[in-house]
Every structure is written in C-alpha cells, then in structure tokens.
Coordinates of C-alpha atoms and ligand atoms in Angstrom, one line a residue:
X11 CA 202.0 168.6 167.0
X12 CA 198.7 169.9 165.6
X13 CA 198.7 171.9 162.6
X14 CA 196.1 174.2 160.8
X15 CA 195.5 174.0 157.3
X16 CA 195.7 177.2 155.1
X17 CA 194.3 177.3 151.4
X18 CA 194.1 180.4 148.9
X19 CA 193.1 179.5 145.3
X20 CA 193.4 181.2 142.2
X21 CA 190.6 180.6 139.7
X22 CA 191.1 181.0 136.2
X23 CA 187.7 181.9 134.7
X24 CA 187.9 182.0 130.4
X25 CA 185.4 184.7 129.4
X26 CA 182.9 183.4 126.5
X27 CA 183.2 186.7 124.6
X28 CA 183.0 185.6 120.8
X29 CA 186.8 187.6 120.3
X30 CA 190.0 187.5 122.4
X31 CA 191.2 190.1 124.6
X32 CA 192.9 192.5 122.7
X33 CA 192.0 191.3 119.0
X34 CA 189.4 190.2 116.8
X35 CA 190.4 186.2 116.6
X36 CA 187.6 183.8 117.6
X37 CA 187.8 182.2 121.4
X38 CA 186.0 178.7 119.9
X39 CA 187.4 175.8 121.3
X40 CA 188.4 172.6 119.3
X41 CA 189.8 174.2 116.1
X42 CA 192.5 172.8 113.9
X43 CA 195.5 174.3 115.7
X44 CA 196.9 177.6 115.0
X45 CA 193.5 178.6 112.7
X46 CA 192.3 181.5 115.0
X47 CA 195.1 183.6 115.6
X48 CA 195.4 186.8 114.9
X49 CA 198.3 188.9 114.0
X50 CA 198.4 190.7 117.4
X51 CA 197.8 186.9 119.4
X52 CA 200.9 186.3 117.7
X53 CA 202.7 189.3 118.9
X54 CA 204.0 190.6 115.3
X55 CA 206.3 193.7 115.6
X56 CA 203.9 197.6 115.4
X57 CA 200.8 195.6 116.2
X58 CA 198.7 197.2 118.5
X59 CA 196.3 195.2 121.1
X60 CA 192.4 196.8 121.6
X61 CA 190.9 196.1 125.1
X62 CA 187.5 194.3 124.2
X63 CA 184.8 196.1 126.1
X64 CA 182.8 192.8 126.5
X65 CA 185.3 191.5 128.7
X66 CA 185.2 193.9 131.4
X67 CA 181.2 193.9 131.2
X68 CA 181.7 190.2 132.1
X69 CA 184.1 191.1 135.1
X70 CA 182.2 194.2 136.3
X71 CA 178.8 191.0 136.3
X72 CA 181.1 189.0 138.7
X73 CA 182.0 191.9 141.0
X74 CA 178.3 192.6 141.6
X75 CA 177.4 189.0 142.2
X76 CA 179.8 189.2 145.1
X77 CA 180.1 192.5 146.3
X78 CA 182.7 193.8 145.3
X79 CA 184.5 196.6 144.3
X80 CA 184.1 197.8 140.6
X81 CA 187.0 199.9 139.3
X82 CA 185.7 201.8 136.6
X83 CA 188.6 202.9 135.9
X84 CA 191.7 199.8 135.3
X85 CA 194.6 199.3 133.8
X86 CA 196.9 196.6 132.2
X87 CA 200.7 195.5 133.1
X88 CA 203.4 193.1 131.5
X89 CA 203.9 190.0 133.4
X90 CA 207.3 189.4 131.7
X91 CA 208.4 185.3 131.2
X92 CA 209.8 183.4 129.1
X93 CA 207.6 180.2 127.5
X94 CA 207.0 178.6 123.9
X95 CA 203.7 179.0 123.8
X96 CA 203.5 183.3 124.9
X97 CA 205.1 184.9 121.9
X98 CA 205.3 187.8 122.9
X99 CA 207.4 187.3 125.7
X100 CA 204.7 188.7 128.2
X101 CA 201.4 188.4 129.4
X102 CA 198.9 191.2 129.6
X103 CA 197.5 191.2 132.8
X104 CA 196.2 194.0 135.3
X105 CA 198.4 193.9 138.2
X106 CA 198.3 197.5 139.6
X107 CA 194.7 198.1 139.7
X108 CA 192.4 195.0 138.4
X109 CA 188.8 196.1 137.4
X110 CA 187.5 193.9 140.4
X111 CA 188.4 194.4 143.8
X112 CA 187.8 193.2 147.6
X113 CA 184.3 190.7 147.0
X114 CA 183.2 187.7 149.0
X115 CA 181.3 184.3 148.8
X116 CA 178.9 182.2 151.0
X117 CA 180.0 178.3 150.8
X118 CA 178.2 175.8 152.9
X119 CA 180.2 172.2 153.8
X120 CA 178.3 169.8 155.9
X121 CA 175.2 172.1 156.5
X122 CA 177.7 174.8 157.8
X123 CA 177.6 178.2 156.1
X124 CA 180.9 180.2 155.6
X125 CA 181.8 183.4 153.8
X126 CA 185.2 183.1 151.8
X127 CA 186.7 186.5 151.2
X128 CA 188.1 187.3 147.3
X129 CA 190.8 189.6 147.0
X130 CA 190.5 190.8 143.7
X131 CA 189.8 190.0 140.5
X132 CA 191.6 190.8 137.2
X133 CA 191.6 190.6 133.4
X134 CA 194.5 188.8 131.7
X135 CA 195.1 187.2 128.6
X136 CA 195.3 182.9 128.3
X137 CA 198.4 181.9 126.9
X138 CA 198.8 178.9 123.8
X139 CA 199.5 175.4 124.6
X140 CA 202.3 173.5 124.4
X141 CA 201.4 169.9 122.9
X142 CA 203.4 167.0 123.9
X143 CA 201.8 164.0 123.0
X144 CA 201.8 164.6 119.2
X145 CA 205.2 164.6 117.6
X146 CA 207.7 161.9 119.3
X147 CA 210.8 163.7 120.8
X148 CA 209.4 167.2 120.0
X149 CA 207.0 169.6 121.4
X150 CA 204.2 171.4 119.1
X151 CA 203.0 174.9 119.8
X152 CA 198.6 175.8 119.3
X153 CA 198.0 179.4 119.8
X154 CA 194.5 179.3 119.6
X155 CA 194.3 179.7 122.9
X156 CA 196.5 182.7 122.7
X157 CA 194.7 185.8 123.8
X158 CA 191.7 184.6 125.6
X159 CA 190.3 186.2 128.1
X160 CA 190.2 185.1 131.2
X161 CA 189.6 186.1 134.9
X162 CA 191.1 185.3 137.5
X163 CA 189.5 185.4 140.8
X164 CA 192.1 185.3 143.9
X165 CA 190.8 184.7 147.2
X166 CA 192.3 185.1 150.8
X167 CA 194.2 182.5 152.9
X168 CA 191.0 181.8 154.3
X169 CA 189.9 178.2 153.2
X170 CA 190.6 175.6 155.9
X171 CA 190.9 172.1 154.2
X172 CA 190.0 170.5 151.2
X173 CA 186.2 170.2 151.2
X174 CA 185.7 173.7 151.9
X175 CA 188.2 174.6 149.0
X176 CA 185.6 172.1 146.7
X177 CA 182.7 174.1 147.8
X178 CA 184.8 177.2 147.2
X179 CA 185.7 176.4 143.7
X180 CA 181.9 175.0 142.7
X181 CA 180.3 178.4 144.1
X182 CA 182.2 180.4 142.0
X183 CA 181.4 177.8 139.2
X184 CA 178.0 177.9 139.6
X185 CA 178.0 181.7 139.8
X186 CA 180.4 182.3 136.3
X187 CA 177.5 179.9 134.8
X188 CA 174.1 180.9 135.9
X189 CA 176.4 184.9 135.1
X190 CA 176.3 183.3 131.6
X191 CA 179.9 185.1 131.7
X192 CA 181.8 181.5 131.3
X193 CA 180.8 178.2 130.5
X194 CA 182.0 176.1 133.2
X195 CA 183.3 173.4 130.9
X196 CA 186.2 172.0 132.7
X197 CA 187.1 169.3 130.5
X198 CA 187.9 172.0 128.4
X199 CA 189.9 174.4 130.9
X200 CA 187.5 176.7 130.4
X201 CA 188.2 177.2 134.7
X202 CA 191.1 175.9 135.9
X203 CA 192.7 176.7 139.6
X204 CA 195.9 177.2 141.3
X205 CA 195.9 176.0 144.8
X206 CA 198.3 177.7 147.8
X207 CA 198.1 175.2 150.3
X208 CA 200.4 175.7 154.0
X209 CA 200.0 174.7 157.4
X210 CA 200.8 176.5 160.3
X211 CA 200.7 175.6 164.3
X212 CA 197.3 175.6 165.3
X213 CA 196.9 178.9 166.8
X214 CA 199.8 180.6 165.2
X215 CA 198.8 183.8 163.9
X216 CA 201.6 183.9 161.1
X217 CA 201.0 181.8 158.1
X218 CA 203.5 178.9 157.1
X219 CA 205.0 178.7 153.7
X220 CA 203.3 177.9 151.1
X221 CA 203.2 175.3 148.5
X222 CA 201.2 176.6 144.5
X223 CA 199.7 173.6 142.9
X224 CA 199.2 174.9 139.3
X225 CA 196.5 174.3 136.8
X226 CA 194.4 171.9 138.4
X227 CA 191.0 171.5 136.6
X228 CA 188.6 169.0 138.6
X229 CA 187.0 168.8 141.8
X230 CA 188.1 165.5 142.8
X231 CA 191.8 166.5 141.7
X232 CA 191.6 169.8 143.8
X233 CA 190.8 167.6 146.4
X234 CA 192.9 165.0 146.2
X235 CA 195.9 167.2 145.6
X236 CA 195.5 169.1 148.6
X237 CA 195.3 166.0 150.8
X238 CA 198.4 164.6 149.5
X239 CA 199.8 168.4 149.9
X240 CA 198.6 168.2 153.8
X241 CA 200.2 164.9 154.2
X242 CA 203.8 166.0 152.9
X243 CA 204.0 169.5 154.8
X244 CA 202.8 168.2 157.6
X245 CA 205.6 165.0 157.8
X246 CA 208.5 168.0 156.3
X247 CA 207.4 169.9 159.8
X248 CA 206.9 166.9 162.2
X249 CA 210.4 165.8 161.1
X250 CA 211.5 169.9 162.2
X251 CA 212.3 171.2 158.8
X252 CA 211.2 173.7 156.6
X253 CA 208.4 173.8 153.5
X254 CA 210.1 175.0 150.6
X255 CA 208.3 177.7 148.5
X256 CA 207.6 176.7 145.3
X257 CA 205.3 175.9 142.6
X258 CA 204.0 171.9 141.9
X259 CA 202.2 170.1 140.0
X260 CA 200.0 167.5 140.9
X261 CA 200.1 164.4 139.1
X262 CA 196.9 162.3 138.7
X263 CA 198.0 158.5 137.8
X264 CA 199.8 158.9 141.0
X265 CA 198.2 160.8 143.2
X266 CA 201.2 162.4 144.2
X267 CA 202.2 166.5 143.6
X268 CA 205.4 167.4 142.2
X269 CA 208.1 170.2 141.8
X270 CA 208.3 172.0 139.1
X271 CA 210.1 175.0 140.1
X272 CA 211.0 177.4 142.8
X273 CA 208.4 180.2 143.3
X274 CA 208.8 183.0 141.2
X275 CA 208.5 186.9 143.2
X276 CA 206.9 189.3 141.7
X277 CA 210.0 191.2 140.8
X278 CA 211.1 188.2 138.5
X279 CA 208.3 189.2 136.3
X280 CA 209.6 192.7 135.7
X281 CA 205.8 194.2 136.0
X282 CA 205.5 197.7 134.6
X283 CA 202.6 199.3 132.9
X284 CA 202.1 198.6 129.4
X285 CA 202.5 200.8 127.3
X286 CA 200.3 200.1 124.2
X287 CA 197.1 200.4 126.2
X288 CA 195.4 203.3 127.5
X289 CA 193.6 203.0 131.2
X290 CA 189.9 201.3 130.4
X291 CA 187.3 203.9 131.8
X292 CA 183.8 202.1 132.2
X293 CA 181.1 204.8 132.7
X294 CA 178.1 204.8 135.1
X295 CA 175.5 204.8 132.2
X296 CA 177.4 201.2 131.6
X297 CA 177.7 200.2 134.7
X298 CA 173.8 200.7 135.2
X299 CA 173.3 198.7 132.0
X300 CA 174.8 196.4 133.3
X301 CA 173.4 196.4 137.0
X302 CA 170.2 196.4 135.0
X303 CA 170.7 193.2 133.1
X304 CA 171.7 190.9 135.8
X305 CA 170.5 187.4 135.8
X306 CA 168.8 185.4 137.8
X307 CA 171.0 184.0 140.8
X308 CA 170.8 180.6 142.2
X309 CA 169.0 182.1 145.1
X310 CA 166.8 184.4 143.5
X311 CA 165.3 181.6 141.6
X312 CA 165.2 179.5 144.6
X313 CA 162.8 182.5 146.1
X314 CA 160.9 182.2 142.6
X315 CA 160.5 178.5 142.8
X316 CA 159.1 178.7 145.9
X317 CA 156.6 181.4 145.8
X318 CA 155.2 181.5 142.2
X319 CA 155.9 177.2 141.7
X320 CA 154.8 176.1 145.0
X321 CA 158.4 173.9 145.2
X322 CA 159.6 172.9 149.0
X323 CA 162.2 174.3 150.5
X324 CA 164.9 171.2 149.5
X325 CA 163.4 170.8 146.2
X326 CA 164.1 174.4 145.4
X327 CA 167.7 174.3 146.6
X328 CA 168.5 171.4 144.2
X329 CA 166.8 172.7 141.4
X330 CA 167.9 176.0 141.4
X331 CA 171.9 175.2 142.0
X332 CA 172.9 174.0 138.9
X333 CA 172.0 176.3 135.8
X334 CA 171.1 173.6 133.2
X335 CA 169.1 171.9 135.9
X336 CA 166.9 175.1 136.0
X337 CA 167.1 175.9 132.3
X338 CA 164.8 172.4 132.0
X339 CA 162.7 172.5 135.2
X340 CA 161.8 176.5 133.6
X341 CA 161.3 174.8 130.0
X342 CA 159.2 171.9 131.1
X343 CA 156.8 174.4 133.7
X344 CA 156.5 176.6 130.2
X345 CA 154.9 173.3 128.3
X346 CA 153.0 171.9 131.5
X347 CA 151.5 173.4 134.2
X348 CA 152.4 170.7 137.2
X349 CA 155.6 172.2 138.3
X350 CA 155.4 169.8 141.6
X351 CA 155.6 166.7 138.9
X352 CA 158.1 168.4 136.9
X353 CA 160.4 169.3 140.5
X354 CA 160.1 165.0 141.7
X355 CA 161.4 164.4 138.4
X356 CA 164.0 166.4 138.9
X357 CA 164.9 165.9 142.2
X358 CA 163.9 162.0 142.0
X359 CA 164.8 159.6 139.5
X360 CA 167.2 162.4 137.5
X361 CA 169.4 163.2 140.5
X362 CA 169.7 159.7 141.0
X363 CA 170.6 159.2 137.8
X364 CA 173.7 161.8 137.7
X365 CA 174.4 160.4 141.4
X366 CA 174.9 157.1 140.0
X367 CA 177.1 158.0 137.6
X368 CA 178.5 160.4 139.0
X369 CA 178.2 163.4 136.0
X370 CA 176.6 166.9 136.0
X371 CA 173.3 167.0 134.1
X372 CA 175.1 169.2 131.3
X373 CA 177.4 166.0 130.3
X374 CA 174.0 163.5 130.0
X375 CA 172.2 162.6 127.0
X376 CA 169.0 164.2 128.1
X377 CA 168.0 167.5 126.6
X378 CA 165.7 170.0 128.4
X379 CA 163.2 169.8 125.1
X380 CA 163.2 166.0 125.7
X381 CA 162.6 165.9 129.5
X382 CA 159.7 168.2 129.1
X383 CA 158.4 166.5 126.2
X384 CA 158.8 162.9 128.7
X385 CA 156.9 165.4 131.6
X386 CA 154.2 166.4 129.3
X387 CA 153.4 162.9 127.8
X388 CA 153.1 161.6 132.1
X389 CA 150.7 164.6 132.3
X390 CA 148.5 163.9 129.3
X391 CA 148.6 160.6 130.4
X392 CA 149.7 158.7 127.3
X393 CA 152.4 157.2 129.5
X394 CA 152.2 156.3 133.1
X395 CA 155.1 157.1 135.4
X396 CA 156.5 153.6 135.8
X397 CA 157.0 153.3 131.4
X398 CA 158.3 157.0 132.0
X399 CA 160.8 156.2 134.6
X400 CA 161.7 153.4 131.7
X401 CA 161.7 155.9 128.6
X402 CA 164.0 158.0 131.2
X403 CA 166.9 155.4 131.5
X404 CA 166.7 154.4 128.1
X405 CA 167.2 158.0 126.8
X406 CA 170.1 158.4 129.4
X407 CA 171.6 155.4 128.0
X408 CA 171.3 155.8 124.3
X409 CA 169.7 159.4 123.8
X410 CA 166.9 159.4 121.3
X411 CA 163.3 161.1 121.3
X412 CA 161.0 160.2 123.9
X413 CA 157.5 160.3 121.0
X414 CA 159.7 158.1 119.1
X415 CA 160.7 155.6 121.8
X416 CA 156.8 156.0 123.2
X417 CA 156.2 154.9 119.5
X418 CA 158.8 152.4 118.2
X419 CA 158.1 150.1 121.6
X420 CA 154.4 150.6 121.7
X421 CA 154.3 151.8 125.2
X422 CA 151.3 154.4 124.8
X423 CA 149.1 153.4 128.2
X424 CA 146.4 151.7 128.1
X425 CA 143.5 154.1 128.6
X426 CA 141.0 152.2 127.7
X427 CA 138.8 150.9 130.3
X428 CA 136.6 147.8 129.3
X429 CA 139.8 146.6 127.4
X430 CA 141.4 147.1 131.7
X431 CA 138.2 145.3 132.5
X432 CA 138.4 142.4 130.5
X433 CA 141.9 141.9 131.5
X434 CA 140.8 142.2 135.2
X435 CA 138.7 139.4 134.8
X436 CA 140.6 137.7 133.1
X437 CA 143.0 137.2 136.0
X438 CA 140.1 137.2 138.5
X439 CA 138.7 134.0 137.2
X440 CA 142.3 132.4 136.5
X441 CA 143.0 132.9 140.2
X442 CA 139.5 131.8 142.2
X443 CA 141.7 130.5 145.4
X444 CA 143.0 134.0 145.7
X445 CA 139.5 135.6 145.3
X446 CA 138.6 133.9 148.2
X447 CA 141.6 134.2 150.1
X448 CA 140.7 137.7 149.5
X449 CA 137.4 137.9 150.5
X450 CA 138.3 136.5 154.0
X451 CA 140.0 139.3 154.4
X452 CA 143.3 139.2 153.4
X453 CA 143.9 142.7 151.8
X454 CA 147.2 142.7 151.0
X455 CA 146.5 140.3 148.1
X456 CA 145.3 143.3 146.8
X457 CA 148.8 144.1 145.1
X458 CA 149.0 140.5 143.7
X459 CA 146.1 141.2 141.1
X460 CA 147.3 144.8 140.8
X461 CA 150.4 143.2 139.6
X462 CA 148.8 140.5 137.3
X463 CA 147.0 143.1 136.0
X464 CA 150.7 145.0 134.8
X465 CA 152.0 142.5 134.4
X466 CA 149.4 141.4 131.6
X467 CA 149.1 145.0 129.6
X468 CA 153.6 145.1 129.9
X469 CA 153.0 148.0 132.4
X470 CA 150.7 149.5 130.0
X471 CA 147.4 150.3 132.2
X472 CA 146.8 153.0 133.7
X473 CA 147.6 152.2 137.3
X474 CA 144.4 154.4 138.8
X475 CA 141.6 152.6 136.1
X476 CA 143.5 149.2 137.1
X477 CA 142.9 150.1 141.2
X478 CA 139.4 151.4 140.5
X479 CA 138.3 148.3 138.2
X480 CA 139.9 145.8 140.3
X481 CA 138.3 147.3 143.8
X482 CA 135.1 147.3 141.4
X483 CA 135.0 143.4 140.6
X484 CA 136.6 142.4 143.7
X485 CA 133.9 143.8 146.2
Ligands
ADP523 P1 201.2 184.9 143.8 O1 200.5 185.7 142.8 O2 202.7 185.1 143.9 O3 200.9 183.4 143.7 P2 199.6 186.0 146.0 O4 200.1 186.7 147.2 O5 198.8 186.9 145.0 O6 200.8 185.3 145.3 O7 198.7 184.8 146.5 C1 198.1 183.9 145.7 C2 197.2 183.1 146.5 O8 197.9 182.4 147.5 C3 196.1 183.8 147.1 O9 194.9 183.0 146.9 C4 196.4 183.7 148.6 O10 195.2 183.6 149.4 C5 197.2 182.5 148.7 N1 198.2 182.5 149.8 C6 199.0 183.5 150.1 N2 199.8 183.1 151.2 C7 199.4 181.9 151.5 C8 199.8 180.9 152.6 N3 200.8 181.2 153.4 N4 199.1 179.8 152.6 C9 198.2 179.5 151.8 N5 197.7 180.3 150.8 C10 198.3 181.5 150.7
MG524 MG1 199.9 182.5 142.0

C-alpha cells in the first residue's frame, strides 16, 4: 500500500515584550527561579490580569507579514487543566476569535516553491516549568516563565513530509526574527512546535488520524521525529489496524516518539470566555502605526542588495536570509564601501565556516563590529586576504579583536616595496637553475617564486607588489 503523508504544526512563538502578558513581571530568560513573578503570574485570589498592548502590536506585525487577517477586535478564553507549573488552573488563551486569522507562507525545498496556508494565529500565555533534574525523587516548580507571551501560529494539514515541515518551521523563524517580534533562540524555547503528523491512502480525500508530537524545539528533532512518526503509522496500517489519537513525545537519545497521553478534545478544556478581561479593540490609527513601521523583509532587502549594492542574484539570497547575517553585511558596507568584498566574505569563507560546524552565525564568536573591522583592514590593505582568511579562523575559534590579533602576531602586510624587492632577489639568485628553466619558457614556475616569495615575508607581502616585482626581475 502507498500512503500520503500529512503534517500540521503548531508554532509556539515567545513575544520579546520587556513584561508578561497580563502583568508587569520581566520576560528575561536565565533568572534565579521564581524571581520574576508577579502576583497575578501566580494567580493570587482578586488579582486582576491587564492585556499588554505590545503583545498584540507584535501579533498584528506577523499577520501583515503573511497576509492575513487582522482582528482588531479579539478576545481571550480559559483553557481549563490541571498542571504543577499553571497555578491558576488555566491558561489564557484566545480561542473564539484570535487577533490573527487565515495568513499564508512561501517555503521552497529542493528549488521547489510552495505556499503553506496558516490558520490562525493567537495570543496565549507560557506556562512555568516543571524541573526534574534538580532535587532527587522530587519535582521543582520555576514560574518565571509563567505569563509570557507567546504566539502560536497553527497552520493547515498541508505539509507533505518532513523536509517541507523544516522549511516550514525556519520561514516562520526567520520571519518572527528579521519582525524583531521574537528572538529565535531555540536553545532557549524561545519557539518551540507541536507536530500533527498522519498518513492517509494516497489519494484519499479524508485525512487519517493523527498523531501530536509536543514541544519539539530543533530542526533536526522536527525532522527526525516525524520520520520515526511515518515509519510507525505507516507499519500500525500495513499490519490493518488503526493510529490511535493521541499526544507523544519524542525522545532524542533514542530517536524514538512516545505516548504520553490520549488526545485531549476541546470540550475537556472547558473553554469559556474569561471573564476578567474585556475584548482588546486595536484602532486603525494603530494599526497604520504599525503598517507604517514594518521592517525590512528578507526579500525586500534581497531587492536592496541587489539594486543599490550591486550583489548577484545567489549572493543576495544568502545574505539577506538570515537577520544577523545582514545586520553585519549592512554594518561592514556602512565602514567600507566594497560591498562585493564584503558579500564573498560572507557568502565564502563565513558560510563555510557555519557549514562546517554546522551552527547559525548568531551562535559564533564573530561579532558584526569585528567582521567589518577584519573587511576594513583587507581594504586598506594592512592585511592581505590570505592572513585575513587566518585572523578569520582564529577569531572563530577563540574570539578576540582582529587590530589586536593583526598586532600581537605581527601580521600587518608588507607594503613596502624595495623591502618585496630585495626579498625577490633574494630567492632569484638562490634559485639560478629555476631562472633558467624559466626563461626557456616554462611559465608555470612562475608560482614557485611567487611562493618563495610568501613563503619568505610569513604571507606578509602584498601578493600584487610580489607579482609585479617578480614579473619585473624575471623578464
Ligand atoms: P488541536 O488544537 O486539538 O491540536 P487543531 O484542529 O487545532 O487541533 O489542529 C492542530 C494542528 O493539527 C493544525 O496544525 C492542523 O493542521 C493539524 N492537523 C489537524 N488534523 C490533522 C491530520 N489529520 N493530520 C495531520 N495534521 C492535522
Ligand atoms: Mg494541538
């Protein structure tokens, strides 16, 4: 039998508003437990929760990066459960009508592009955490997290297999960042995602049922989880019975997902509207304030790069899809003026770099001040490219400042050219049978004195002066 992969995800999005969602307690991540809670993130009897504007001016900037519908008018619901770390017994959530409705997104896998359909898009508060790994035998309780604000993004049953659900998941990544509306720190769980994965006949019309995958927050897990989730359904149905709905969890040391419990419907959560807060009315003059403050998109600075920095095509693309990536190529074009030197860096020996081990550019030592500082000292050619490309991999190893690596291993190039010229000779007269093998005609020995010539000044010379001496002397 042949079967037909289904996938809708649920992104959680944390907000980076200073305060939570309903109270003034700080969002900053890392505290000492339990130090920024408030009296209404602990859900005290008579306290009251205030909506924070900020948070829906962060939702309403997603909607219009993906066409969607803004409710200017929303409202929030009890989700009613039961867990240590949600004291009050409920989340607040907007169920009925969520500030963001019907949106969509272009992917691309493999070249191929494909619009991914997002249902709706709703403010809800982040529950506390439940620590088990501190106190043997007993479970510990941080509520910092209490009361954050997050979005979650829901899209449609319309993502066919595990790549595509990647793509999905890093274009709405990279569109919460370059938003500024969310930092993107997964490590952190500032986005983590539920993934609905089912299979169906191919050609069936009806969807099969469903297995959640909760709280998965990496791209390789996402991946990995639905392959192993494919693999199970797909030997349940071969052997003729039936997926059970429920909810999993996928467990990384194993590679294997898990139940955790049957699927809850919505009716176990009780929803009803709640009562301590007033429908949020956003008005046109905000919306427009809004509208009107917009960043750049990826592909708006990709248009940018192209026309006013002269960038390729490809060189564009890469540049302009990841937001720290364009945060330095704009910093170093603002100190130097060679944005096509600035854009091989970039696109060169950096995106090797992350390639190799396999990190975003956010997580490596290099800062944007640093890289343009490395791209101005090519340009005013204290270093050449080759001692640059070595400053590069020592920074990404150790970090440090690339004046005071220039400085502490004496690697300013040689710009002087009778000191080049006396090293030139130098290696000329040491190497007479190569002159003449030279002379008659074999050119390629060219490189051997260009390289004696390096090797001599450590790398030091400026390669040009070296090529122009050395043609010079040899003719
Ligand atoms: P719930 O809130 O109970 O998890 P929803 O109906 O809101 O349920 O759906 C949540 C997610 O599950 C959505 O992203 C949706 O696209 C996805 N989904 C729904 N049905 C299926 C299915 N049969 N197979 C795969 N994904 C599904
Ligand atoms: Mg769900």
């Amino acid at each position: 039998m042949s079967w037909e992969t289904v996938i809708g995800l649920e992104i959680h999005v944390q907000l980076s508003t200073d305060s939570k969602l309903f109270s003034g307690g700080s969002t900053s991540f890392g505290a000492e437990p339990n130090t920024h809670v408030d009296l209404i993130d602990l859900g005290l009897p008579g306290v009251l929760p205030v909506a924070n504007r900020g948070a829906f001016y962060k939702a309403i900037r997603f909607g219009l990066a993906t066409n969607a519908e803004i409710n200017l008018t929303s409202t929030f619901d009890r989700k009613n459960y039961f867990y240590p770390d949600l004291p009050k017994g409920y989340q607040i959530t907007q169920m009925a009508l969520p500030v963001i409705g019907k949106g969509s997104i272009k992917i691309e896998v493999d070249g191929e592009e494909k619009v991914i359909n997002i249902t709706r898009a709703h403010l809800e508060e982040d529950a506390g955490k439940s620590i088990h790994d501190l106190f043997e035998g007993e479970t510990g309780v941080d509520l910092n997290r209490a009361g954050t604000p997050l979005l979650e993004i829901v899209s449609e049953p319309e993502i066919s297999n595990a790549k595509e659900a990647v793509a999905y998941f890093k274009a709405i990544r990279q569109i919460v960042t370059f938003l500024d509306i969310c930092d993107g720190n997964m490590a952190q769980g500032s986005m983590r995602c539920d993934v609905n994965v089912s299979l169906k006949k191919t050609g069936d019309d009806k969807l099969g049922t469903r297995a959640e995958i909760k709280n998965i927050n990496s791209f390789k897990f996402i991946e990995k989880a639905i392959n192993y989730e494919i693999g199970r359904q797909a030997r349940i149905l071969e052997s003729g019975e039936s997926v059970v709905q429920e909810t999993r969890l996928y467990d990384s040391v194993k590679n294997e997902t898990r139940s955790m419990r049957s699927k809850e419907e919505a009716n176990d959560y009780r929803y009803f509207p709640c009562p301590d807060l007033l429908p949020v009315v956003i008005s046109d003059d905000e919306l427009n304030e809004i509208k009107n403050n917009l960043p750049e998109l990826p592909n708006e600075k990709e248009k940018r790069y192209i026309e006013e920095s002269n960038l390729d095509i490809s060189e564009a693309k890469i540049i302009a899809s990841s937001k720290t990536m364009a945060n330095m190529f704009e910093e170093a074009c603002a100190k130097t003026d060679d944005s096509k030197l600035i854009a091989n860096w970039l696109v060169g020996d950096i995106s090797a770099l992350l390639n190799k081990d396999n990190i975003d550019l956010e997580e490596s030592k290099l800062t944007s001040n640093n890289f343009a500082v490395l791209i101005e000292r090519i340009s005013d050619k204290t270093i050449s490219g080759k001692i640059a490309k070595s400053v590069l991999e020592e920074i990404w190893e150790s970090g440090g400042s690339v004046d005071e690596i220039i400085e502490s291993k004496g690697l300013v190039q040689i710009q002087d050219e009778s000191l080049i010229e006396e090293i030139a000779l130098k290696i000329i007269n040491g190497n007479p049978s190569q002159v003449e093998a030279y002379k008659d005609g074999k050119d390629k020995l060219f490189g051997f004195f260009v390289g004696q010539v390096m090797k001599e000044t450590q790398g030091k010379a400026n390669p040009q002066s070296v090529n122009e001496i050395l043609k010079k002397l040899l003719s």
